[in-house]
Coordinates of C-alpha atoms in Angstrom, one line a residue:
M18 CA 2.2 -12.5 -20.8
N19 CA 5.2 -10.2 -21.2
Q20 CA 6.8 -9.1 -24.5
R21 CA 9.9 -11.2 -24.0
K22 CA 7.9 -14.4 -23.4
L23 CA 5.8 -13.8 -26.5
C24 CA 8.9 -13.3 -28.6
L25 CA 10.3 -16.5 -27.3
L26 CA 7.1 -18.3 -28.2
A27 CA 7.2 -16.8 -31.6
L28 CA 10.8 -18.0 -32.1
L29 CA 9.9 -21.6 -31.2
C30 CA 6.9 -21.6 -33.5
A31 CA 8.9 -20.0 -36.3
L32 CA 11.5 -22.7 -36.1
L33 CA 8.8 -25.3 -36.6
C34 CA 7.0 -23.3 -39.3
L35 CA 10.0 -22.6 -41.5
S36 CA 10.9 -26.3 -41.6
A37 CA 7.4 -27.4 -42.6
C38 CA 5.1 -24.7 -44.1
G39 CA 6.4 -23.4 -47.3
G40 CA 5.1 -21.8 -50.5
G41 CA 6.0 -21.2 -54.1
G42 CA 5.1 -19.2 -57.2
G43 CA 6.6 -18.0 -60.5
G44 CA 6.3 -16.9 -64.1
D45 CA 5.6 -18.7 -67.3
D46 CA 9.2 -19.4 -68.2
D47 CA 10.6 -20.4 -64.9
T48 CA 9.6 -24.0 -64.8
P49 CA 12.2 -26.2 -63.0
P50 CA 13.1 -29.7 -64.2
P51 CA 11.2 -32.7 -62.9
D52 CA 12.1 -33.9 -59.4
T53 CA 12.7 -37.6 -58.6
P54 CA 11.3 -38.8 -55.3
G55 CA 13.4 -41.3 -53.3
D56 CA 12.8 -45.0 -52.9
P57 CA 9.3 -45.5 -51.5
G58 CA 10.6 -48.2 -49.2
D59 CA 10.4 -47.6 -45.4
P60 CA 13.9 -47.4 -43.9
D61 CA 12.4 -48.7 -40.7
D62 CA 10.8 -51.7 -42.4
P63 CA 8.4 -52.2 -39.5
D64 CA 5.8 -54.8 -39.1
E65 CA 2.6 -53.7 -40.7
P66 CA -0.1 -53.3 -38.1
D67 CA -3.7 -53.6 -39.2
E68 CA -5.4 -50.3 -39.3
P69 CA -8.0 -50.2 -36.5
D70 CA -11.6 -50.1 -37.3
E71 CA -13.1 -46.7 -36.6
P72 CA -16.4 -46.9 -34.7
D73 CA -19.4 -45.0 -36.1
E74 CA -19.8 -41.6 -34.5
P75 CA -22.9 -41.4 -32.2
D76 CA -25.6 -38.9 -32.7
E77 CA -24.4 -35.7 -31.1
P78 CA -26.7 -33.1 -29.5
D79 CA -26.5 -29.4 -30.2
E80 CA -23.9 -27.3 -28.3
P81 CA -25.0 -24.6 -25.9
E82 CA -26.2 -21.3 -27.3
W83 CA -23.2 -19.1 -28.2
P84 CA -22.8 -15.3 -28.5
T85 CA -23.7 -13.5 -31.8
A86 CA -21.4 -13.1 -34.8
L87 CA -18.0 -11.4 -34.2
N88 CA -16.1 -11.5 -37.5
G89 CA -18.8 -10.2 -40.0
D90 CA -19.9 -12.7 -42.6
L91 CA -16.9 -15.0 -42.1
S92 CA -17.7 -18.5 -40.8
G93 CA -15.9 -21.8 -40.1
K94 CA -13.2 -22.6 -37.6
V95 CA -9.6 -21.4 -37.5
Y96 CA -6.9 -23.6 -35.9
Y97 CA -3.6 -22.2 -34.7
D98 CA -1.0 -22.2 -31.9
A99 CA -2.2 -19.7 -29.3
P100 CA -0.1 -18.6 -26.3
E101 CA -2.0 -21.1 -24.2
N102 CA -2.4 -24.2 -26.4
Y103 CA -3.4 -25.3 -29.9
V104 CA -6.9 -23.9 -30.3
E105 CA -10.0 -23.7 -32.4
L106 CA -11.5 -20.3 -33.0
D107 CA -15.2 -20.1 -34.1
L108 CA -15.2 -17.2 -36.5
A109 CA -18.9 -16.4 -36.1
T110 CA -18.9 -16.3 -32.3
G111 CA -15.3 -15.6 -31.4
I112 CA -15.3 -18.5 -28.9
V113 CA -12.0 -20.3 -28.5
R114 CA -11.5 -23.8 -27.3
S115 CA -8.3 -25.8 -26.7
I116 CA -7.9 -28.8 -28.9
H117 CA -4.6 -30.3 -27.6
P118 CA -2.1 -29.2 -25.0
D119 CA 0.8 -29.4 -27.5
N120 CA 1.1 -28.5 -31.2
G121 CA -2.3 -29.9 -32.2
G122 CA -0.9 -30.5 -35.7
T123 CA -3.1 -29.9 -38.7
P124 CA -6.8 -30.5 -39.3
S125 CA -8.0 -32.6 -42.2
E126 CA -9.8 -30.8 -45.0
D127 CA -13.2 -31.9 -43.7
G128 CA -12.3 -30.8 -40.1
T129 CA -13.1 -34.3 -38.6
E130 CA -9.5 -35.3 -37.7
F131 CA -6.1 -33.8 -36.8
V132 CA -2.7 -35.2 -37.5
D133 CA 0.1 -34.4 -35.0
Q134 CA 3.5 -35.6 -33.8
N135 CA 4.5 -36.6 -30.3
L136 CA 8.2 -36.8 -29.2
D137 CA 7.2 -38.7 -26.1
P138 CA 5.9 -42.0 -27.5
L139 CA 3.9 -44.4 -25.4
S140 CA 6.7 -47.0 -25.7
G141 CA 8.9 -44.7 -23.6
S142 CA 11.8 -44.9 -26.2
N143 CA 14.0 -41.8 -26.4
S144 CA 14.9 -42.6 -30.0
T145 CA 11.5 -42.7 -31.5
S146 CA 8.4 -40.5 -31.9
D147 CA 4.7 -41.0 -32.5
L148 CA 2.7 -39.7 -35.4
L149 CA -0.9 -39.3 -34.2
I150 CA -4.3 -39.0 -35.9
L151 CA -6.7 -37.4 -33.5
D152 CA -10.5 -37.0 -33.5
R153 CA -12.3 -33.7 -33.2
Q154 CA -11.9 -33.7 -29.4
G155 CA -8.1 -34.1 -29.7
V156 CA -8.2 -37.8 -28.7
T157 CA -5.8 -40.2 -30.4
K158 CA -7.3 -42.6 -32.9
V159 CA -4.2 -43.9 -34.7
R160 CA -0.6 -44.0 -33.4
I161 CA 2.4 -44.6 -35.7
E162 CA 5.7 -45.0 -33.9
K163 CA 8.9 -44.6 -36.0
A164 CA 12.6 -44.5 -35.3
D165 CA 14.1 -41.1 -35.5
F166 CA 11.8 -38.0 -35.4
Y167 CA 9.2 -36.2 -37.4
Y168 CA 9.7 -32.7 -38.6
G169 CA 7.3 -29.9 -39.6
R170 CA 3.6 -30.0 -39.6
P171 CA 2.1 -33.3 -40.9
K172 CA -0.9 -33.0 -43.3
L173 CA -3.6 -35.5 -44.2
S174 CA -4.5 -36.1 -47.8
P175 CA -8.0 -35.1 -48.8
D176 CA -9.3 -38.7 -48.4
K177 CA -7.3 -39.0 -45.1
S178 CA -5.5 -42.1 -46.4
L179 CA -2.0 -40.6 -46.5
I180 CA 0.1 -38.3 -44.3
A181 CA 2.7 -36.0 -45.7
V182 CA 5.4 -35.1 -43.0
G183 CA 9.1 -34.4 -42.6
W184 CA 10.8 -37.5 -41.2
D185 CA 14.4 -38.6 -40.5
S186 CA 15.8 -35.3 -41.8
P187 CA 14.3 -31.8 -41.6
N188 CA 14.5 -31.6 -45.4
D189 CA 13.0 -35.0 -46.4
L190 CA 9.3 -35.1 -47.0
Y191 CA 7.8 -38.6 -46.5
L192 CA 4.4 -40.1 -47.4
F193 CA 3.0 -42.6 -44.9
K194 CA -0.2 -44.6 -45.0
R195 CA -2.4 -44.7 -41.9
N196 CA -0.9 -48.0 -40.9
G197 CA 2.6 -46.6 -40.9
D198 CA 3.8 -48.0 -44.3
S199 CA 6.1 -45.6 -46.2
L200 CA 4.9 -44.8 -49.8
G201 CA 7.8 -42.6 -50.8
F202 CA 9.9 -39.5 -50.0
Y203 CA 11.0 -36.3 -51.6
E204 CA 14.5 -35.2 -50.7
G205 CA 15.0 -31.5 -49.9
A206 CA 11.4 -30.6 -49.5
T207 CA 10.8 -27.8 -47.0
S208 CA 7.0 -27.0 -47.4
W209 CA 4.0 -28.9 -48.7
D210 CA 0.3 -29.0 -49.2
W211 CA -2.3 -31.3 -50.7
G212 CA -4.7 -30.3 -53.6
P213 CA -8.3 -31.4 -53.4
D214 CA -7.7 -34.0 -56.1
G215 CA -4.9 -35.7 -54.1
K216 CA -2.0 -33.9 -55.9
L217 CA 0.9 -33.1 -53.6
Y218 CA 2.6 -29.7 -54.0
Y219 CA 5.9 -29.0 -52.4
I220 CA 8.8 -26.5 -52.3
K221 CA 12.4 -27.6 -52.9
G222 CA 14.9 -24.8 -52.8
D223 CA 13.4 -22.0 -54.9
N224 CA 11.3 -24.4 -57.0
L225 CA 7.7 -25.5 -56.8
F226 CA 6.8 -29.1 -57.7
V227 CA 3.7 -31.3 -58.0
S228 CA 3.4 -35.1 -57.6
E229 CA 0.4 -37.2 -58.3
G230 CA -0.7 -40.7 -59.3
D231 CA 1.5 -43.2 -57.5
Y232 CA 3.7 -40.3 -56.3
S233 CA 6.8 -41.9 -57.9
S234 CA 7.8 -38.7 -59.8
A235 CA 7.2 -35.0 -59.6
N236 CA 7.0 -32.2 -62.2
G237 CA 8.3 -28.7 -61.8
I238 CA 5.7 -25.9 -61.9
A239 CA 7.6 -22.6 -61.2
S240 CA 10.9 -21.2 -60.0
F241 CA 11.5 -18.2 -57.8
P242 CA 15.3 -17.5 -57.8
G243 CA 16.4 -15.8 -54.6
E244 CA 12.8 -15.2 -53.4
A245 CA 12.7 -18.0 -50.7
P246 CA 9.2 -19.4 -51.4
N247 CA 7.5 -20.8 -48.3
F248 CA 4.2 -21.4 -46.6
L249 CA 2.5 -23.2 -49.4
S250 CA -1.4 -23.4 -49.4
V251 CA -3.6 -24.8 -52.2
S252 CA -7.1 -23.4 -52.8
P253 CA -10.1 -25.7 -52.1
D254 CA -10.8 -26.0 -55.9
G255 CA -7.2 -26.8 -56.7
T256 CA -6.8 -23.9 -59.2
Q257 CA -4.6 -21.5 -57.1
I258 CA -1.8 -21.5 -54.6
A259 CA -1.1 -18.9 -51.9
L260 CA 2.6 -18.7 -50.8
T261 CA 5.1 -16.2 -49.4
L262 CA 8.0 -14.7 -51.3
G263 CA 10.6 -12.2 -50.1
D264 CA 13.1 -11.6 -47.4
T265 CA 12.1 -12.1 -43.8
G266 CA 15.2 -10.3 -42.5
T267 CA 14.2 -7.0 -44.1
L268 CA 10.5 -7.4 -43.2
D269 CA 9.7 -7.9 -46.9
N270 CA 8.0 -11.3 -46.8
H271 CA 4.5 -11.1 -48.3
V272 CA 1.7 -13.3 -49.6
Y273 CA 1.3 -14.0 -53.3
I274 CA -1.2 -15.9 -55.4
I275 CA -0.4 -18.0 -58.5
N276 CA -2.3 -20.5 -60.5
T277 CA -1.5 -24.2 -60.0
D278 CA 0.1 -24.2 -63.5
G279 CA 2.6 -21.6 -62.4
N280 CA 1.1 -18.7 -64.2
G281 CA -0.8 -15.6 -63.0
R282 CA 1.5 -14.5 -60.2
R283 CA 0.3 -11.4 -58.3
Q284 CA 1.0 -10.0 -54.9
L285 CA -1.9 -10.1 -52.4
T286 CA -0.6 -8.4 -49.3
T287 CA 2.0 -6.0 -48.2
S288 CA 2.8 -4.1 -44.9
N289 CA 5.8 -2.8 -43.0
L290 CA 6.0 -6.2 -41.3
N291 CA 6.1 -9.8 -42.5
E292 CA 3.0 -11.7 -43.6
D293 CA 2.8 -15.5 -44.1
G294 CA 0.7 -18.6 -43.4
A295 CA -2.2 -18.0 -45.8
T296 CA -5.1 -20.5 -45.4
W297 CA -8.2 -20.6 -47.6
S298 CA -11.9 -20.3 -46.8
A299 CA -14.1 -23.2 -47.9
D300 CA -15.5 -21.3 -50.9
G301 CA -12.0 -20.0 -51.9
S302 CA -13.1 -16.3 -51.7
H303 CA -10.8 -15.3 -48.8
V304 CA -7.5 -16.2 -47.2
I305 CA -6.6 -15.6 -43.6
V306 CA -2.9 -14.5 -43.3
R307 CA -0.7 -14.0 -40.3
Q308 CA 1.2 -10.7 -39.8
D309 CA 4.0 -9.7 -37.5
I310 CA 5.7 -13.1 -36.9
V311 CA 9.2 -12.8 -35.6
Y312 CA 11.5 -15.2 -37.5
P313 CA 14.6 -17.0 -36.1
G314 CA 17.7 -14.7 -35.8
H315 CA 15.6 -11.5 -35.9
I316 CA 14.3 -11.2 -32.3
G317 CA 16.0 -7.9 -31.4
G318 CA 14.9 -4.6 -33.0
I319 CA 12.0 -6.0 -35.0
P320 CA 9.0 -3.6 -34.8
G321 CA 5.6 -5.0 -34.0
S322 CA 3.2 -5.9 -31.2
G323 CA 4.7 -9.2 -30.2
C324 CA 1.3 -10.7 -31.1
P325 CA 1.2 -12.2 -34.6
E326 CA -2.3 -11.1 -35.7
L327 CA -4.6 -12.7 -38.3
W328 CA -6.3 -10.9 -41.2
A329 CA -8.9 -12.1 -43.6
V330 CA -8.2 -10.8 -47.2
P331 CA -10.4 -11.3 -50.3
V332 CA -8.5 -13.3 -52.8
D333 CA -9.5 -11.1 -55.7
A334 CA -7.8 -8.1 -54.0
E335 CA -4.3 -6.9 -54.8
M336 CA -1.5 -5.4 -52.7
V337 CA -3.7 -4.9 -49.6
N338 CA -1.6 -2.9 -47.2
L339 CA -2.2 -4.4 -43.7
S340 CA -0.3 -1.5 -42.1
A341 CA -2.5 1.2 -43.6
D342 CA -4.8 3.2 -41.4
N343 CA -7.7 1.7 -43.4
P344 CA -6.6 -1.8 -44.6
A345 CA -9.9 -2.5 -46.4
P346 CA -10.9 -4.8 -47.8
A347 CA -8.9 -6.8 -45.3
T348 CA -10.4 -7.3 -41.8
K349 CA -8.7 -8.2 -38.6
I350 CA -9.8 -11.5 -37.0
L351 CA -11.1 -11.1 -33.5
Q352 CA -11.8 -13.4 -30.5
L353 CA -13.6 -13.3 -27.2
E354 CA -11.5 -13.7 -24.1
D355 CA -12.8 -13.1 -20.6
G356 CA -16.0 -11.7 -22.2
E357 CA -14.0 -9.0 -24.1
T358 CA -13.2 -8.6 -27.8
R359 CA -9.5 -9.0 -28.5
N360 CA -7.0 -9.6 -31.3
V361 CA -6.0 -13.1 -32.1
C362 CA -2.3 -14.0 -31.4
A363 CA -1.3 -16.9 -33.7
F364 CA 2.2 -18.4 -33.0
G365 CA 1.8 -21.0 -35.7
P366 CA 0.4 -20.8 -39.3
P367 CA -3.4 -20.9 -39.1
E368 CA -5.7 -23.5 -40.8
W369 CA -9.2 -22.5 -41.9
R370 CA -11.8 -25.3 -42.0
T371 CA -15.5 -25.9 -42.1
P372 CA -16.0 -29.0 -39.8
P373 CA -19.2 -31.0 -39.8
S374 CA -22.3 -29.1 -38.7
Q375 CA -23.1 -31.9 -36.2
A376 CA -22.0 -30.6 -32.8
L377 CA -19.8 -32.5 -30.4
P378 CA -21.6 -34.0 -27.4
S379 CA -22.5 -31.4 -24.8
V380 CA -24.6 -31.9 -21.6
V381 CA -25.3 -29.1 -19.2
G382 CA -25.4 -31.2 -16.1
T383 CA -27.0 -30.4 -12.8
A384 CA -25.8 -26.9 -11.9
P385 CA -25.5 -25.8 -8.2
Q386 CA -28.5 -23.7 -7.4
G387 CA -27.9 -22.4 -3.9
D388 CA -27.2 -18.9 -2.6
G389 CA -24.0 -17.5 -1.3
L390 CA -20.5 -16.9 -2.7
N391 CA -20.2 -20.3 -4.4
A392 CA -23.9 -21.2 -5.2
G393 CA -24.5 -22.9 -1.9
L394 CA -21.7 -25.4 -2.1
D395 CA -19.9 -26.2 1.1
G396 CA -16.9 -28.1 2.5
R397 CA -13.2 -27.2 2.5
L398 CA -10.9 -27.1 -0.5
F399 CA -7.3 -27.8 0.4
M400 CA -4.5 -26.5 -1.8
D401 CA -1.3 -24.5 -2.0
L402 CA -2.5 -20.9 -1.5
A403 CA 0.8 -19.4 -2.5
P404 CA 2.4 -18.8 -0.2
G405 CA 1.8 -21.7 2.1
L406 CA -0.7 -24.5 2.4
G407 CA -4.2 -24.2 3.6
Y408 CA -7.8 -24.4 2.5
V409 CA -10.8 -22.3 1.5
I410 CA -14.1 -22.7 3.2
V411 CA -16.3 -23.1 0.1
D412 CA -19.6 -21.5 1.3
S413 CA -18.1 -18.5 3.0
G414 CA -15.0 -18.0 0.8
E415 CA -12.8 -17.6 3.9
E416 CA -9.1 -18.6 3.3
I417 CA -7.5 -20.5 6.2
P418 CA -3.7 -20.9 6.2
V419 CA -2.2 -24.0 7.8
P420 CA 1.4 -23.7 9.2
T421 CA 3.6 -26.5 8.1
A422 CA 6.8 -28.2 9.3
G423 CA 9.7 -27.3 7.0
D424 CA 10.2 -26.3 3.4
L425 CA 7.4 -27.7 1.3
D426 CA 8.2 -30.2 -1.5
S427 CA 4.7 -31.3 -2.5
S428 CA 1.0 -30.4 -2.7
P429 CA -1.1 -30.9 0.4
Y430 CA -3.6 -33.8 0.7
A431 CA -6.4 -33.8 3.3
S432 CA -7.4 -37.1 5.0
W433 CA -10.8 -38.5 4.0
D434 CA -12.3 -37.4 7.3
G435 CA -10.8 -33.9 7.0
T436 CA -8.9 -34.1 10.3
E437 CA -5.3 -34.4 9.0
M438 CA -3.2 -33.2 6.1
S439 CA -0.2 -34.9 4.5
Y440 CA 2.7 -33.3 2.6
I441 CA 6.4 -33.7 1.8
T442 CA 9.2 -31.4 3.1
D443 CA 12.9 -31.2 2.6
S444 CA 15.1 -32.6 5.3
N445 CA 18.5 -31.6 6.5
D446 CA 20.0 -34.4 4.4
V447 CA 20.1 -33.5 0.7
D448 CA 19.5 -37.2 -0.2
T449 CA 16.3 -37.6 1.8
R450 CA 12.8 -36.2 2.0
Q451 CA 10.3 -36.3 4.8
I452 CA 6.6 -37.1 4.8
N453 CA 4.5 -35.4 7.4
V454 CA 1.0 -36.1 8.6
Q455 CA -0.3 -33.1 10.5
A456 CA -3.4 -32.7 12.7
L457 CA -5.5 -29.8 11.5
D458 CA -7.1 -29.0 14.9
T459 CA -3.8 -28.5 16.7
D460 CA -1.2 -28.2 13.8
A461 CA 0.8 -30.9 15.6
I462 CA 2.7 -33.5 13.5
S463 CA 0.9 -36.8 14.2
A464 CA 3.2 -38.9 12.0
S465 CA 6.5 -38.3 10.2
F466 CA 9.1 -40.4 8.5
Q467 CA 12.0 -40.0 6.1
A468 CA 13.2 -42.1 3.1
L469 CA 16.3 -42.0 1.0
D470 CA 16.4 -40.8 -2.6
F471 CA 13.3 -39.7 -4.5
F472 CA 9.7 -38.8 -3.4
G473 CA 7.4 -37.5 -6.0
G474 CA 3.8 -36.3 -6.4
T475 CA 1.4 -35.8 -3.6
P476 CA 1.4 -38.2 -0.5
K477 CA -2.2 -39.4 -0.2
L478 CA -3.7 -40.8 3.1
S479 CA -5.8 -44.0 2.9
P480 CA -9.5 -43.7 3.9
D481 CA -8.7 -45.2 7.3
G482 CA -5.7 -42.8 7.7
E483 CA -3.3 -45.7 8.4
M484 CA -1.4 -45.7 5.1
V485 CA 0.2 -43.2 2.7
A486 CA 0.6 -43.8 -1.0
V487 CA 3.3 -41.7 -2.8
E488 CA 5.7 -42.0 -5.7
W489 CA 9.0 -43.2 -4.3
S490 CA 12.1 -44.9 -5.7
S491 CA 15.5 -45.8 -4.2
Y492 CA 18.8 -47.0 -5.6
D493 CA 19.0 -49.2 -2.4
Y494 CA 16.0 -51.2 -3.8
G495 CA 17.6 -51.4 -7.3
D496 CA 15.0 -49.1 -8.7
E497 CA 15.7 -48.0 -12.3
T498 CA 12.7 -45.7 -12.6
S499 CA 11.1 -43.1 -10.4
Q500 CA 7.6 -44.1 -11.4
I501 CA 6.9 -46.5 -8.5
V502 CA 3.8 -46.0 -6.3
T503 CA 4.8 -47.1 -2.8
V504 CA 2.5 -47.6 0.1
F505 CA 3.9 -46.7 3.6
A506 CA 2.5 -47.3 7.0
R507 CA 2.4 -44.2 9.2
S508 CA 5.6 -45.5 10.8
G509 CA 7.4 -45.4 7.5
D510 CA 7.4 -49.2 6.9
I511 CA 6.9 -50.2 3.3
L512 CA 3.7 -52.2 2.8
A513 CA 3.4 -52.4 -1.0
R514 CA 5.0 -51.3 -4.2
F515 CA 3.6 -50.8 -7.8
P516 CA 6.3 -50.2 -10.5
Q517 CA 5.6 -48.1 -13.6
M518 CA 2.7 -46.2 -12.0
D519 CA 2.6 -42.5 -12.3
A520 CA -0.9 -41.5 -10.9
W521 CA -2.8 -42.9 -7.9
S522 CA -5.9 -42.5 -5.8
W523 CA -7.5 -44.4 -2.9
L524 CA -11.0 -45.8 -3.2
P525 CA -13.3 -45.7 -0.1
D526 CA -12.9 -49.5 0.4
G527 CA -9.1 -49.3 0.6
R528 CA -8.2 -50.3 -2.9
L529 CA -5.9 -48.1 -5.0
A530 CA -6.7 -46.8 -8.5
M531 CA -3.4 -46.2 -10.5
A532 CA -2.3 -45.3 -14.0
S533 CA 0.7 -46.1 -16.1
R534 CA 0.6 -43.5 -18.8
N535 CA -2.7 -44.4 -20.6
E536 CA -3.5 -47.6 -18.8
V537 CA -5.7 -47.6 -15.6
Y538 CA -5.5 -50.3 -12.9
L539 CA -7.3 -51.3 -9.7
S540 CA -5.6 -53.1 -6.9
N541 CA -7.2 -55.6 -4.6
V542 CA -7.9 -54.6 -0.9
S543 CA -4.8 -56.4 0.3
L544 CA -2.6 -54.4 -2.1
T545 CA -1.0 -57.5 -3.5
D546 CA -2.3 -57.5 -7.1
V547 CA -3.7 -55.2 -9.8
T548 CA -6.2 -55.6 -12.6
R549 CA -6.2 -53.4 -15.7
I550 CA -9.6 -51.8 -16.2
A551 CA -9.0 -49.5 -19.1
T552 CA -6.6 -48.6 -21.9
L553 CA -7.2 -45.0 -22.8
P554 CA -6.3 -43.2 -26.0
D555 CA -3.7 -40.9 -24.4
D556 CA -1.7 -40.3 -21.3
I557 CA -3.6 -39.2 -18.2
S558 CA -2.7 -37.4 -15.0
G559 CA -4.4 -36.2 -11.8
L560 CA -6.3 -39.5 -11.2
E561 CA -8.9 -39.2 -8.5
A562 CA -11.6 -41.7 -7.3
S563 CA -15.0 -40.4 -6.3
P564 CA -15.9 -40.5 -2.6
D565 CA -18.8 -42.9 -3.4
G566 CA -16.4 -45.2 -5.2
Q567 CA -18.4 -45.2 -8.5
A568 CA -16.2 -43.1 -10.9
L569 CA -12.7 -41.8 -11.7
V570 CA -11.8 -38.4 -12.9
F571 CA -8.5 -37.3 -14.5
A572 CA -6.9 -35.0 -17.0
M573 CA -6.3 -36.1 -20.6
D574 CA -5.5 -34.1 -23.7
G575 CA -5.7 -30.8 -21.8
H576 CA -9.2 -31.3 -20.3
I577 CA -10.9 -33.2 -17.6
W578 CA -12.5 -36.6 -18.3
T579 CA -14.5 -39.1 -16.2
M580 CA -15.3 -42.8 -16.5
H581 CA -17.0 -45.5 -14.4
M582 CA -15.0 -47.6 -12.0
D583 CA -15.1 -50.6 -14.4
G584 CA -13.5 -48.5 -17.1
S585 CA -16.6 -47.9 -19.2
G586 CA -18.4 -44.7 -19.9
L587 CA -15.5 -42.5 -20.9
R588 CA -16.7 -38.9 -21.1
Q589 CA -15.1 -35.5 -21.5
L590 CA -16.2 -33.3 -18.7
T591 CA -14.7 -29.8 -19.4
I592 CA -13.9 -27.7 -22.4
S593 CA -12.0 -24.4 -22.3
R594 CA -9.4 -22.3 -24.1
N595 CA -6.8 -23.4 -21.6
S596 CA -5.4 -26.5 -20.1
D597 CA -7.7 -28.0 -17.4
H598 CA -6.1 -30.2 -14.7
S599 CA -5.9 -31.3 -11.1
P600 CA -9.5 -32.4 -10.5
A601 CA -11.0 -32.9 -7.0
W602 CA -14.3 -34.4 -6.2
S603 CA -16.8 -32.8 -3.9
P604 CA -17.6 -34.8 -0.7
D605 CA -21.0 -35.9 -2.2
S606 CA -19.4 -36.9 -5.6
R607 CA -21.8 -34.5 -7.4
Y608 CA -19.3 -31.9 -8.5
V609 CA -15.6 -31.7 -9.6
A610 CA -13.4 -28.8 -8.8
V611 CA -10.8 -28.3 -11.6
I612 CA -7.9 -25.9 -12.2
T613 CA -7.7 -24.1 -15.6
D614 CA -4.6 -22.2 -16.5
A615 CA -6.0 -18.8 -17.1
H616 CA -4.5 -15.5 -15.8
C617 CA -4.1 -17.2 -12.5
P618 CA -4.7 -21.0 -12.0
E619 CA -8.5 -20.5 -11.6
V620 CA -10.7 -23.0 -9.8
H621 CA -14.0 -23.9 -11.5
I622 CA -16.6 -26.2 -10.2
V623 CA -18.3 -28.4 -12.7
P624 CA -21.3 -30.7 -12.4
A625 CA -20.1 -34.3 -12.5
D626 CA -23.0 -35.4 -14.7
G627 CA -22.2 -32.8 -17.4
E628 CA -20.3 -33.3 -20.6
R629 CA -18.0 -30.9 -22.4
V630 CA -19.1 -28.1 -19.9
H631 CA -17.5 -24.8 -21.0
I632 CA -15.5 -23.1 -18.3
A633 CA -13.5 -19.8 -18.0
E634 CA -15.4 -17.8 -20.7
P635 CA -18.0 -15.4 -19.3
A636 CA -19.6 -15.0 -22.8
V637 CA -20.7 -18.6 -22.7
D638 CA -23.7 -19.7 -20.7
T639 CA -22.5 -22.6 -18.6
S640 CA -23.5 -24.8 -15.6
A641 CA -20.0 -24.4 -14.1
I642 CA -19.2 -21.7 -11.6
K643 CA -15.9 -19.9 -11.0
M644 CA -14.9 -20.4 -7.4
R645 CA -14.6 -17.2 -5.3
E646 CA -13.0 -16.3 -2.0
L647 CA -12.8 -13.2 0.1
N648 CA -9.7 -11.0 0.2
D649 CA -8.5 -9.2 3.3
N650 CA -11.0 -6.4 2.8
G651 CA -13.9 -8.9 2.5
D652 CA -14.3 -8.4 -1.2
P653 CA -14.8 -11.4 -3.5
R654 CA -12.0 -12.5 -5.8
N655 CA -11.0 -15.5 -7.9
V656 CA -9.5 -18.5 -6.1
C657 CA -6.0 -19.2 -7.6
A658 CA -4.8 -22.7 -6.8
Y659 CA -1.0 -23.5 -7.1
S660 CA -1.2 -27.2 -6.5
T661 CA -3.4 -30.2 -6.7
M662 CA -6.5 -30.0 -4.5
S663 CA -8.6 -32.2 -2.2
W664 CA -12.2 -31.3 -1.2
R665 CA -13.5 -32.4 2.2
E666 CA -16.4 -31.7 4.4

């Protein structure tokens, strides 16, 4: 990733962070007057949904064996916005895994839940947003939809009964219950954190306040005139606060420690760059701070690496210079990436937690055991090879380009018997697109038709090759949405339409599996009706039915999941530091090829009977394999797939 892109990522993160993650501090005589929170009534006055019961967590087996310690005696997990996703770093091993493809929000104090915001609510409204409570796998448990929008990073109270988040205005801090009821708000608050006893600390202007009890009032603790307190973080025992003071424009923004009564101010870090975002270890002995963040309005001319690094600093130290040749007792936080030790780049304030020792489910699955370039697997994997469409012969790694008719406007899709390939091309008329079905033995076009207005997604041939399912909408049909799965005959005649569907796949018996955001449906064989088989926690994409008709695979929350065809048995298949997507079943339904957004869109092959199989990290022993092909010199290289895929014999 180049320097300019890193800086832009830093700018976007800083805009969020400055509105939500503040700090405070002060001397004995600088106590501000009490602050009066606003009316606890909810301006939305929504109906009060019952809070859903939360099922007991099943017994969870141990995870695979990880590498040895990487960050000395430090332990626990650190959560932050990485260049790829919102991730979890295991301090002991340096292994990183993606939690959520978006912000990821903030972990609870016990590390069992996350709270996040989503500006694309399931209702589809463009004037509301969702507040989400996620489980450890990043799957939504509770969804609170509100008018207007949330701001800053939401934070769960220690008992996880309340959420503190900016709402309606960037400078209004609201308290919500888990069912969405509003408990109160604090006008002008720009940064906040919970103490372990449920006290709520927040910054308003240059003042630090605390609210407790019924949260109907707040008392001033300290004032910092002209020092711009921000990035507030309360120690696990509730006796100290870490915060930033200074001037970000002059690179003089550093981390300070004060007592929660406002006394005992001292400077913890300094450097020739900015530091911020302190987060405490579980025992309160260290904080991890972020250094070298680029703040809004100060992109040009700011020195630094373009990678905001993380440092662990003992809390009993003073004025630790992170720019010194020997910054001891501070230590730089490291990670493993592609089997190598590297610095961490955190584009959001980190959060340090010690989640439950019980591991998340993990099943190795049946790894491929054969010889050859790709462990004895065979067949042809169709994809966009960039440039042009084609396929890779899996056992030999030979790449076979396929010439196409016209400028491509979709991914390719191979017929079930592997004799044809369908795709969309531009036409001479700017208002139409053309679907082509091409014979693979002669490269001749065996079927072709045009349609007005919008085609979307990948045109998929039915098992008998007589129909094509694709997303299509037309003003001539009075369509008000583009999300309509339409089934065409090879002649172009319309046979069936399914509104509000945005993912689709044929079953071997001629039925269609389809999804409308988080709801999954099955059609009947005559394509005249659909039945909902599952309502999933979050939106899905890349839906594919197994060739044996027994299971579905799809992308959800940044990773690949599977479930039985009746909607039962939901299981996370992959885990990685990246976003995993575009799954494709092997012809025998035993494996799934997936794309993970690493340095190139790498293809990994995962046992379909596995669970949370780790991919794209050489330091982790895994049953998945990275797919390889041969370059022009006959040397192995990674397969980079620039489209959805289909795997055929």
